[in-house]
mmCIF file of N, CA and C in Angstrom:
data_model
loop_
_atom_site.group_PDB
_atom_site.id
_atom_site.type_symbol
_atom_site.label_atom_id
_atom_site.label_comp_id
_atom_site.label_asym_id
_atom_site.label_seq_id
_atom_site.Cartn_x
_atom_site.Cartn_y
_atom_site.Cartn_z
ATOM 1 N N MET A 1 -28.324 -5.239 6.158
ATOM 2 C CA MET A 1 -28.102 -6.545 6.735
ATOM 3 C C MET A 1 -26.599 -6.739 6.920
ATOM 4 N N SER A 2 -26.202 -7.201 8.058
ATOM 5 C CA SER A 2 -24.798 -7.410 8.377
ATOM 6 C C SER A 2 -24.307 -8.702 7.734
ATOM 7 N N GLU A 3 -23.030 -8.731 7.379
ATOM 8 C CA GLU A 3 -22.474 -9.945 6.787
ATOM 9 C C GLU A 3 -22.286 -11.055 7.816
ATOM 10 N N PHE A 4 -22.423 -10.721 9.103
ATOM 11 C CA PHE A 4 -22.239 -11.720 10.146
ATOM 12 C C PHE A 4 -23.542 -12.355 10.582
ATOM 13 N N GLU A 5 -24.671 -11.921 10.045
ATOM 14 C CA GLU A 5 -25.950 -12.489 10.453
ATOM 15 C C GLU A 5 -26.100 -13.928 9.997
ATOM 16 N N ASN A 6 -25.577 -14.257 8.846
ATOM 17 C CA ASN A 6 -25.720 -15.605 8.311
ATOM 18 C C ASN A 6 -24.368 -16.288 8.332
ATOM 19 N N VAL A 7 -23.915 -16.657 9.522
ATOM 20 C CA VAL A 7 -22.580 -17.217 9.684
ATOM 21 C C VAL A 7 -22.483 -18.612 9.069
ATOM 22 N N THR A 8 -23.473 -19.445 9.297
ATOM 23 C CA THR A 8 -23.451 -20.787 8.719
ATOM 24 C C THR A 8 -24.443 -20.838 7.572
ATOM 25 N N ALA A 9 -23.931 -20.618 6.394
ATOM 26 C CA ALA A 9 -24.776 -20.620 5.199
ATOM 27 C C ALA A 9 -25.150 -22.053 4.846
ATOM 28 N N PRO A 10 -26.359 -22.248 4.360
ATOM 29 C CA PRO A 10 -26.737 -23.596 3.944
ATOM 30 C C PRO A 10 -25.934 -24.000 2.718
ATOM 31 N N PRO A 11 -25.770 -25.297 2.496
ATOM 32 C CA PRO A 11 -25.021 -25.727 1.327
ATOM 33 C C PRO A 11 -25.716 -25.257 0.053
ATOM 34 N N PRO A 12 -24.937 -25.016 -0.985
ATOM 35 C CA PRO A 12 -25.556 -24.595 -2.231
ATOM 36 C C PRO A 12 -26.380 -25.730 -2.816
ATOM 37 N N PRO A 13 -27.374 -25.408 -3.626
ATOM 38 C CA PRO A 13 -28.144 -26.483 -4.245
ATOM 39 C C PRO A 13 -27.242 -27.300 -5.154
ATOM 40 N N PRO A 14 -27.456 -28.597 -5.194
ATOM 41 C CA PRO A 14 -26.586 -29.417 -6.029
ATOM 42 C C PRO A 14 -26.761 -29.044 -7.498
ATOM 43 N N PRO A 15 -25.685 -29.103 -8.253
ATOM 44 C CA PRO A 15 -25.817 -28.815 -9.674
ATOM 45 C C PRO A 15 -26.695 -29.868 -10.340
ATOM 46 N N SER A 16 -27.086 -29.586 -11.560
ATOM 47 C CA SER A 16 -27.962 -30.537 -12.251
ATOM 48 C C SER A 16 -27.292 -31.905 -12.285
ATOM 49 N N GLY A 17 -27.918 -32.851 -11.655
ATOM 50 C CA GLY A 17 -27.333 -34.179 -11.537
ATOM 51 C C GLY A 17 -26.307 -34.201 -10.417
ATOM 52 N N SER A 18 -25.695 -35.310 -10.229
ATOM 53 C CA SER A 18 -24.665 -35.445 -9.199
ATOM 54 C C SER A 18 -23.324 -34.997 -9.763
ATOM 55 N N ALA A 19 -22.426 -34.625 -8.872
ATOM 56 C CA ALA A 19 -21.089 -34.210 -9.297
ATOM 57 C C ALA A 19 -20.353 -35.423 -9.873
ATOM 58 N N PRO A 20 -19.574 -35.208 -10.931
ATOM 59 C CA PRO A 20 -18.798 -36.321 -11.498
ATOM 60 C C PRO A 20 -17.802 -36.870 -10.481
ATOM 61 N N GLN A 21 -17.405 -38.096 -10.686
ATOM 62 C CA GLN A 21 -16.492 -38.756 -9.745
ATOM 63 C C GLN A 21 -15.174 -37.992 -9.622
ATOM 64 N N GLU A 22 -14.688 -37.423 -10.709
ATOM 65 C CA GLU A 22 -13.434 -36.668 -10.656
ATOM 66 C C GLU A 22 -13.582 -35.451 -9.734
ATOM 67 N N ASP A 23 -14.717 -34.756 -9.810
ATOM 68 C CA ASP A 23 -14.954 -33.596 -8.944
ATOM 69 C C ASP A 23 -15.098 -34.016 -7.491
ATOM 70 N N ARG A 24 -15.767 -35.133 -7.254
ATOM 71 C CA ARG A 24 -15.918 -35.621 -5.883
ATOM 72 C C ARG A 24 -14.569 -36.011 -5.290
ATOM 73 N N THR A 25 -13.708 -36.599 -6.111
ATOM 74 C CA THR A 25 -12.373 -36.981 -5.635
ATOM 75 C C THR A 25 -11.538 -35.742 -5.320
ATOM 76 N N MET A 26 -11.622 -34.721 -6.163
ATOM 77 C CA MET A 26 -10.878 -33.484 -5.895
ATOM 78 C C MET A 26 -11.379 -32.805 -4.621
ATOM 79 N N ALA A 27 -12.687 -32.849 -4.383
ATOM 80 C CA ALA A 27 -13.241 -32.282 -3.148
ATOM 81 C C ALA A 27 -12.751 -33.075 -1.941
ATOM 82 N N LEU A 28 -12.695 -34.397 -2.069
ATOM 83 C CA LEU A 28 -12.160 -35.249 -1.007
ATOM 84 C C LEU A 28 -10.713 -34.881 -0.712
ATOM 85 N N VAL A 29 -9.920 -34.711 -1.750
ATOM 86 C CA VAL A 29 -8.507 -34.361 -1.582
ATOM 87 C C VAL A 29 -8.372 -32.987 -0.921
ATOM 88 N N ALA A 30 -9.232 -32.042 -1.311
ATOM 89 C CA ALA A 30 -9.163 -30.706 -0.710
ATOM 90 C C ALA A 30 -9.386 -30.769 0.792
ATOM 91 N N HIS A 31 -10.342 -31.572 1.232
ATOM 92 C CA HIS A 31 -10.618 -31.689 2.665
ATOM 93 C C HIS A 31 -9.491 -32.426 3.390
ATOM 94 N N LEU A 32 -8.997 -33.510 2.805
ATOM 95 C CA LEU A 32 -7.985 -34.311 3.493
ATOM 96 C C LEU A 32 -6.601 -33.654 3.483
ATOM 97 N N LEU A 33 -6.319 -32.818 2.493
ATOM 98 C CA LEU A 33 -5.035 -32.123 2.481
ATOM 99 C C LEU A 33 -4.892 -31.189 3.672
ATOM 100 N N GLY A 34 -6.016 -30.737 4.206
ATOM 101 C CA GLY A 34 -5.972 -29.861 5.370
ATOM 102 C C GLY A 34 -5.304 -30.514 6.568
ATOM 103 N N ILE A 35 -5.392 -31.816 6.663
ATOM 104 C CA ILE A 35 -4.771 -32.533 7.778
ATOM 105 C C ILE A 35 -3.246 -32.431 7.689
ATOM 106 N N PHE A 36 -2.721 -32.502 6.470
ATOM 107 C CA PHE A 36 -1.276 -32.585 6.292
ATOM 108 C C PHE A 36 -0.618 -31.255 5.936
ATOM 109 N N THR A 37 -1.321 -30.407 5.178
ATOM 110 C CA THR A 37 -0.679 -29.190 4.685
ATOM 111 C C THR A 37 -1.299 -27.915 5.240
ATOM 112 N N GLY A 38 -2.275 -28.036 6.109
ATOM 113 C CA GLY A 38 -2.944 -26.839 6.616
ATOM 114 C C GLY A 38 -3.776 -26.212 5.508
ATOM 115 N N PHE A 39 -3.693 -24.910 5.393
ATOM 116 C CA PHE A 39 -4.528 -24.233 4.403
ATOM 117 C C PHE A 39 -3.894 -24.190 3.011
ATOM 118 N N ILE A 40 -2.633 -24.574 2.865
ATOM 119 C CA ILE A 40 -1.933 -24.469 1.581
ATOM 120 C C ILE A 40 -2.541 -25.393 0.523
ATOM 121 N N GLY A 41 -2.798 -26.641 0.853
ATOM 122 C CA GLY A 41 -3.358 -27.589 -0.117
ATOM 123 C C GLY A 41 -4.736 -27.175 -0.597
ATOM 124 N N CYS A 42 -5.583 -26.749 0.322
ATOM 125 C CA CYS A 42 -6.938 -26.297 -0.037
ATOM 126 C C CYS A 42 -6.858 -25.059 -0.915
ATOM 127 N N LEU A 43 -5.931 -24.172 -0.587
ATOM 128 C CA LEU A 43 -5.767 -22.937 -1.350
ATOM 129 C C LEU A 43 -5.361 -23.245 -2.788
ATOM 130 N N VAL A 44 -4.460 -24.179 -2.979
ATOM 131 C CA VAL A 44 -4.005 -24.543 -4.321
ATOM 132 C C VAL A 44 -5.170 -25.120 -5.129
ATOM 133 N N ILE A 45 -5.930 -26.029 -4.539
ATOM 134 C CA ILE A 45 -7.068 -26.628 -5.252
ATOM 135 C C ILE A 45 -8.111 -25.572 -5.584
ATOM 136 N N TRP A 46 -8.375 -24.669 -4.643
ATOM 137 C CA TRP A 46 -9.355 -23.612 -4.903
ATOM 138 C C TRP A 46 -8.879 -22.687 -6.022
ATOM 139 N N LEU A 47 -7.612 -22.292 -5.996
ATOM 140 C CA LEU A 47 -7.083 -21.391 -7.022
ATOM 141 C C LEU A 47 -7.075 -22.030 -8.409
ATOM 142 N N ILE A 48 -6.845 -23.320 -8.477
ATOM 143 C CA ILE A 48 -6.829 -24.012 -9.766
ATOM 144 C C ILE A 48 -8.239 -24.086 -10.356
ATOM 145 N N ASN A 49 -9.248 -24.310 -9.520
ATOM 146 C CA ASN A 49 -10.596 -24.589 -10.018
ATOM 147 C C ASN A 49 -11.584 -23.436 -9.921
ATOM 148 N N LYS A 50 -11.218 -22.306 -9.342
ATOM 149 C CA LYS A 50 -12.190 -21.255 -9.060
ATOM 150 C C LYS A 50 -12.777 -20.592 -10.296
ATOM 151 N N ASP A 51 -12.073 -20.579 -11.403
ATOM 152 C CA ASP A 51 -12.563 -19.903 -12.602
ATOM 153 C C ASP A 51 -13.312 -20.826 -13.555
ATOM 154 N N ASP A 52 -13.350 -22.109 -13.274
ATOM 155 C CA ASP A 52 -14.013 -23.072 -14.144
ATOM 156 C C ASP A 52 -15.432 -23.316 -13.638
ATOM 157 N N ALA A 53 -16.425 -22.879 -14.419
ATOM 158 C CA ALA A 53 -17.826 -23.007 -13.997
ATOM 159 C C ALA A 53 -18.263 -24.464 -13.888
ATOM 160 N N SER A 54 -17.630 -25.360 -14.630
ATOM 161 C CA SER A 54 -18.016 -26.773 -14.560
ATOM 162 C C SER A 54 -17.503 -27.446 -13.289
ATOM 163 N N LYS A 55 -16.630 -26.774 -12.557
ATOM 164 C CA LYS A 55 -16.059 -27.319 -11.315
ATOM 165 C C LYS A 55 -16.659 -26.635 -10.090
ATOM 166 N N ALA A 56 -17.944 -26.327 -10.130
ATOM 167 C CA ALA A 56 -18.589 -25.592 -9.034
ATOM 168 C C ALA A 56 -18.525 -26.372 -7.722
ATOM 169 N N PHE A 57 -18.707 -27.683 -7.771
ATOM 170 C CA PHE A 57 -18.674 -28.495 -6.555
ATOM 171 C C PHE A 57 -17.283 -28.482 -5.938
ATOM 172 N N VAL A 58 -16.259 -28.645 -6.767
ATOM 173 C CA VAL A 58 -14.879 -28.640 -6.270
ATOM 174 C C VAL A 58 -14.540 -27.274 -5.679
ATOM 175 N N THR A 59 -14.934 -26.211 -6.369
ATOM 176 C CA THR A 59 -14.650 -24.863 -5.896
ATOM 177 C C THR A 59 -15.313 -24.602 -4.556
ATOM 178 N N ASP A 60 -16.575 -25.004 -4.428
ATOM 179 C CA ASP A 60 -17.301 -24.796 -3.176
ATOM 180 C C ASP A 60 -16.666 -25.564 -2.028
ATOM 181 N N GLN A 61 -16.330 -26.812 -2.239
ATOM 182 C CA GLN A 61 -15.760 -27.627 -1.169
ATOM 183 C C GLN A 61 -14.331 -27.213 -0.837
ATOM 184 N N ALA A 62 -13.556 -26.804 -1.834
ATOM 185 C CA ALA A 62 -12.193 -26.323 -1.558
ATOM 186 C C ALA A 62 -12.252 -25.022 -0.769
ATOM 187 N N LYS A 63 -13.216 -24.160 -1.092
ATOM 188 C CA LYS A 63 -13.388 -22.903 -0.356
ATOM 189 C C LYS A 63 -13.815 -23.189 1.082
ATOM 190 N N GLU A 64 -14.694 -24.148 1.266
ATOM 191 C CA GLU A 64 -15.135 -24.521 2.615
ATOM 192 C C GLU A 64 -13.957 -25.081 3.414
ATOM 193 N N ALA A 65 -13.162 -25.949 2.797
ATOM 194 C CA ALA A 65 -11.990 -26.514 3.470
ATOM 195 C C ALA A 65 -10.971 -25.420 3.790
ATOM 196 N N LEU A 66 -10.794 -24.477 2.874
ATOM 197 C CA LEU A 66 -9.861 -23.367 3.095
ATOM 198 C C LEU A 66 -10.306 -22.506 4.273
ATOM 199 N N ASN A 67 -11.583 -22.167 4.328
ATOM 200 C CA ASN A 67 -12.094 -21.381 5.451
ATOM 201 C C ASN A 67 -11.892 -22.111 6.777
ATOM 202 N N PHE A 68 -12.140 -23.416 6.779
ATOM 203 C CA PHE A 68 -11.970 -24.183 8.016
ATOM 204 C C PHE A 68 -10.502 -24.252 8.420
ATOM 205 N N GLN A 69 -9.604 -24.438 7.471
ATOM 206 C CA GLN A 69 -8.184 -24.539 7.806
ATOM 207 C C GLN A 69 -7.625 -23.202 8.287
ATOM 208 N N ILE A 70 -8.155 -22.092 7.773
ATOM 209 C CA ILE A 70 -7.752 -20.785 8.295
ATOM 210 C C ILE A 70 -8.223 -20.655 9.739
ATOM 211 N N THR A 71 -9.446 -21.117 10.015
ATOM 212 C CA THR A 71 -9.976 -21.092 11.382
ATOM 213 C C THR A 71 -9.122 -21.951 12.305
ATOM 214 N N VAL A 72 -8.717 -23.124 11.834
ATOM 215 C CA VAL A 72 -7.873 -24.016 12.633
ATOM 216 C C VAL A 72 -6.509 -23.383 12.887
ATOM 217 N N ALA A 73 -5.948 -22.723 11.886
ATOM 218 C CA ALA A 73 -4.651 -22.055 12.070
ATOM 219 C C ALA A 73 -4.753 -20.964 13.128
ATOM 220 N N ILE A 74 -5.836 -20.209 13.103
ATOM 221 C CA ILE A 74 -6.049 -19.173 14.128
ATOM 222 C C ILE A 74 -6.182 -19.825 15.498
ATOM 223 N N ALA A 75 -6.909 -20.935 15.577
ATOM 224 C CA ALA A 75 -7.083 -21.636 16.856
ATOM 225 C C ALA A 75 -5.756 -22.185 17.371
ATOM 226 N N PHE A 76 -4.888 -22.671 16.465
ATOM 227 C CA PHE A 76 -3.569 -23.153 16.883
ATOM 228 C C PHE A 76 -2.725 -22.013 17.451
ATOM 229 N N VAL A 77 -2.765 -20.858 16.808
ATOM 230 C CA VAL A 77 -1.991 -19.706 17.294
ATOM 231 C C VAL A 77 -2.495 -19.277 18.674
ATOM 232 N N ILE A 78 -3.804 -19.201 18.831
ATOM 233 C CA ILE A 78 -4.377 -18.830 20.133
ATOM 234 C C ILE A 78 -4.018 -19.860 21.194
ATOM 235 N N SER A 79 -4.071 -21.143 20.839
ATOM 236 C CA SER A 79 -3.704 -22.192 21.801
ATOM 237 C C SER A 79 -2.238 -22.095 22.181
ATOM 238 N N TRP A 80 -1.387 -21.791 21.205
ATOM 239 C CA TRP A 80 0.038 -21.658 21.493
ATOM 240 C C TRP A 80 0.283 -20.487 22.446
ATOM 241 N N ILE A 81 -0.412 -19.375 22.208
ATOM 242 C CA ILE A 81 -0.264 -18.218 23.101
ATOM 243 C C ILE A 81 -0.758 -18.561 24.502
ATOM 244 N N LEU A 82 -1.862 -19.322 24.581
ATOM 245 C CA LEU A 82 -2.425 -19.686 25.881
ATOM 246 C C LEU A 82 -1.602 -20.749 26.608
ATOM 247 N N MET A 83 -0.588 -21.289 25.970
ATOM 248 C CA MET A 83 0.282 -22.238 26.668
ATOM 249 C C MET A 83 1.034 -21.558 27.808
ATOM 250 N N PHE A 84 1.183 -20.255 27.716
ATOM 251 C CA PHE A 84 1.873 -19.531 28.793
ATOM 252 C C PHE A 84 1.041 -19.485 30.071
ATOM 253 N N VAL A 85 -0.264 -19.686 29.954
ATOM 254 C CA VAL A 85 -1.112 -19.767 31.159
ATOM 255 C C VAL A 85 -1.641 -21.192 31.337
ATOM 256 N N LEU A 86 -1.005 -22.144 30.685
ATOM 257 C CA LEU A 86 -1.204 -23.582 30.831
ATOM 258 C C LEU A 86 -2.490 -24.135 30.213
ATOM 259 N N ILE A 87 -3.462 -23.323 29.873
ATOM 260 C CA ILE A 87 -4.677 -23.869 29.265
ATOM 261 C C ILE A 87 -4.426 -24.288 27.820
ATOM 262 N N GLY A 88 -3.423 -23.718 27.199
ATOM 263 C CA GLY A 88 -3.077 -24.065 25.828
ATOM 264 C C GLY A 88 -2.645 -25.508 25.671
ATOM 265 N N PHE A 89 -2.108 -26.092 26.747
ATOM 266 C CA PHE A 89 -1.704 -27.499 26.690
ATOM 267 C C PHE A 89 -2.907 -28.415 26.528
ATOM 268 N N LEU A 90 -4.079 -27.968 26.934
ATOM 269 C CA LEU A 90 -5.309 -28.736 26.738
ATOM 270 C C LEU A 90 -5.968 -28.394 25.401
ATOM 271 N N LEU A 91 -5.893 -27.142 25.016
ATOM 272 C CA LEU A 91 -6.553 -26.705 23.790
ATOM 273 C C LEU A 91 -5.846 -27.192 22.530
ATOM 274 N N LEU A 92 -4.528 -27.206 22.535
ATOM 275 C CA LEU A 92 -3.777 -27.582 21.342
ATOM 276 C C LEU A 92 -4.114 -28.992 20.856
ATOM 277 N N PRO A 93 -4.110 -30.020 21.712
ATOM 278 C CA PRO A 93 -4.510 -31.352 21.236
ATOM 279 C C PRO A 93 -5.978 -31.416 20.846
ATOM 280 N N ALA A 94 -6.826 -30.664 21.532
ATOM 281 C CA ALA A 94 -8.254 -30.677 21.195
ATOM 282 C C ALA A 94 -8.487 -30.107 19.800
ATOM 283 N N VAL A 95 -7.780 -29.044 19.465
ATOM 284 C CA VAL A 95 -7.903 -28.454 18.131
ATOM 285 C C VAL A 95 -7.380 -29.434 17.080
ATOM 286 N N GLY A 96 -6.277 -30.089 17.368
ATOM 287 C CA GLY A 96 -5.717 -31.069 16.429
ATOM 288 C C GLY A 96 -6.642 -32.245 16.185
ATOM 289 N N ILE A 97 -7.234 -32.767 17.244
ATOM 290 C CA ILE A 97 -8.160 -33.900 17.099
ATOM 291 C C ILE A 97 -9.420 -33.469 16.358
ATOM 292 N N ALA A 98 -9.940 -32.281 16.678
ATOM 293 C CA ALA A 98 -11.124 -31.781 15.976
ATOM 294 C C ALA A 98 -10.832 -31.596 14.492
ATOM 295 N N ASN A 99 -9.654 -31.084 14.173
ATOM 296 C CA ASN A 99 -9.261 -30.921 12.773
ATOM 297 C C ASN A 99 -9.242 -32.266 12.058
ATOM 298 N N LEU A 100 -8.625 -33.261 12.664
ATOM 299 C CA LEU A 100 -8.532 -34.587 12.069
ATOM 300 C C LEU A 100 -9.906 -35.192 11.835
ATOM 301 N N VAL A 101 -10.751 -35.195 12.848
ATOM 302 C CA VAL A 101 -12.065 -35.827 12.753
ATOM 303 C C VAL A 101 -12.956 -35.107 11.744
ATOM 304 N N LEU A 102 -13.005 -33.782 11.828
ATOM 305 C CA LEU A 102 -13.895 -33.036 10.942
ATOM 306 C C LEU A 102 -13.433 -33.088 9.484
ATOM 307 N N CYS A 103 -12.128 -33.121 9.251
ATOM 308 C CA CYS A 103 -11.630 -33.238 7.875
ATOM 309 C C CYS A 103 -11.972 -34.604 7.280
ATOM 310 N N ILE A 104 -11.882 -35.644 8.078
ATOM 311 C CA ILE A 104 -12.241 -36.974 7.586
ATOM 312 C C ILE A 104 -13.729 -37.055 7.294
ATOM 313 N N LEU A 105 -14.563 -36.526 8.192
ATOM 314 C CA LEU A 105 -16.009 -36.510 7.945
ATOM 315 C C LEU A 105 -16.344 -35.718 6.681
ATOM 316 N N ALA A 106 -15.708 -34.570 6.517
ATOM 317 C CA ALA A 106 -15.953 -33.745 5.329
ATOM 318 C C ALA A 106 -15.516 -34.465 4.059
ATOM 319 N N GLY A 107 -14.387 -35.145 4.115
ATOM 320 C CA GLY A 107 -13.912 -35.891 2.954
ATOM 321 C C GLY A 107 -14.859 -37.005 2.558
ATOM 322 N N ILE A 108 -15.398 -37.711 3.534
ATOM 323 C CA ILE A 108 -16.354 -38.789 3.242
ATOM 324 C C ILE A 108 -17.613 -38.223 2.601
ATOM 325 N N LYS A 109 -18.154 -37.142 3.175
ATOM 326 C CA LYS A 109 -19.360 -36.524 2.616
ATOM 327 C C LYS A 109 -19.105 -36.012 1.203
ATOM 328 N N ALA A 110 -17.965 -35.343 0.997
ATOM 329 C CA ALA A 110 -17.652 -34.806 -0.330
ATOM 330 C C ALA A 110 -17.485 -35.917 -1.347
ATOM 331 N N ASN A 111 -16.908 -37.033 -0.953
ATOM 332 C CA ASN A 111 -16.742 -38.157 -1.870
ATOM 333 C C ASN A 111 -18.077 -38.788 -2.223
ATOM 334 N N ASN A 112 -19.072 -38.624 -1.360
ATOM 335 C CA ASN A 112 -20.418 -39.115 -1.664
ATOM 336 C C ASN A 112 -21.210 -38.122 -2.507
ATOM 337 N N GLY A 113 -20.623 -36.970 -2.791
ATOM 338 C CA GLY A 113 -21.290 -35.972 -3.612
ATOM 339 C C GLY A 113 -22.136 -34.994 -2.828
ATOM 340 N N GLU A 114 -22.023 -34.994 -1.501
ATOM 341 C CA GLU A 114 -22.795 -34.083 -0.659
ATOM 342 C C GLU A 114 -21.934 -32.870 -0.307
ATOM 343 N N ALA A 115 -22.522 -31.681 -0.402
ATOM 344 C CA ALA A 115 -21.807 -30.464 -0.010
ATOM 345 C C ALA A 115 -21.743 -30.432 1.509
ATOM 346 N N TYR A 116 -20.541 -30.378 2.066
ATOM 347 C CA TYR A 116 -20.352 -30.410 3.515
ATOM 348 C C TYR A 116 -20.069 -29.018 4.033
ATOM 349 N N ARG A 117 -20.652 -28.683 5.163
ATOM 350 C CA ARG A 117 -20.377 -27.431 5.876
ATOM 351 C C ARG A 117 -19.842 -27.787 7.259
ATOM 352 N N TYR A 118 -18.669 -27.245 7.582
ATOM 353 C CA TYR A 118 -18.088 -27.473 8.903
ATOM 354 C C TYR A 118 -18.959 -26.801 9.957
ATOM 355 N N PRO A 119 -19.076 -27.416 11.139
ATOM 356 C CA PRO A 119 -19.951 -26.832 12.173
ATOM 357 C C PRO A 119 -19.487 -25.482 12.659
ATOM 358 N N PHE A 120 -18.207 -25.223 12.634
ATOM 359 C CA PHE A 120 -17.708 -23.893 13.016
ATOM 360 C C PHE A 120 -16.531 -23.562 12.098
ATOM 361 N N ALA A 121 -16.692 -22.479 11.380
ATOM 362 C CA ALA A 121 -15.627 -21.990 10.510
ATOM 363 C C ALA A 121 -15.897 -20.527 10.204
ATOM 364 N N LEU A 122 -14.855 -19.756 10.223
ATOM 365 C CA LEU A 122 -14.971 -18.363 9.822
ATOM 366 C C LEU A 122 -15.075 -18.310 8.315
ATOM 367 N N ARG A 123 -16.088 -17.707 7.794
ATOM 368 C CA ARG A 123 -16.291 -17.621 6.339
ATOM 369 C C ARG A 123 -15.561 -16.383 5.820
ATOM 370 N N LEU A 124 -14.239 -16.501 5.699
ATOM 371 C CA LEU A 124 -13.429 -15.386 5.250
ATOM 372 C C LEU A 124 -13.359 -15.312 3.730
ATOM 373 N N ILE A 125 -13.337 -16.461 3.071
ATOM 374 C CA ILE A 125 -13.301 -16.534 1.610
ATOM 375 C C ILE A 125 -14.736 -16.778 1.149
ATOM 376 N N LYS A 126 -15.239 -15.874 0.350
ATOM 377 C CA LYS A 126 -16.642 -16.001 -0.088
ATOM 378 C C LYS A 126 -16.758 -16.324 -1.533
#
């Protein structure tokens, strides 16, 4: 089975009970930091919480945010390159607006305790 067959994995089953408010807030911060810091903020949150089994929700959401921000960074680079043929001038704002909207939606869902999956993201970090 190829690793690319299941590109959009379903969210993991929720842990026993709902995630604590502190974990939901950290997941919210991981998603919203992507707007301001790109992939760096998500990476820091993921690295801090990845080894703690009690922080499974935070780790999952930080990893999801990190994968999406890496995808957005790649899209920004491609849009910048395409500016030389003028289509990049349309793509660059579209990528920025999509990043803003999807990060806010993900933050709201994560704060409600729901595992959010971005509609399109390269799953580079597993």
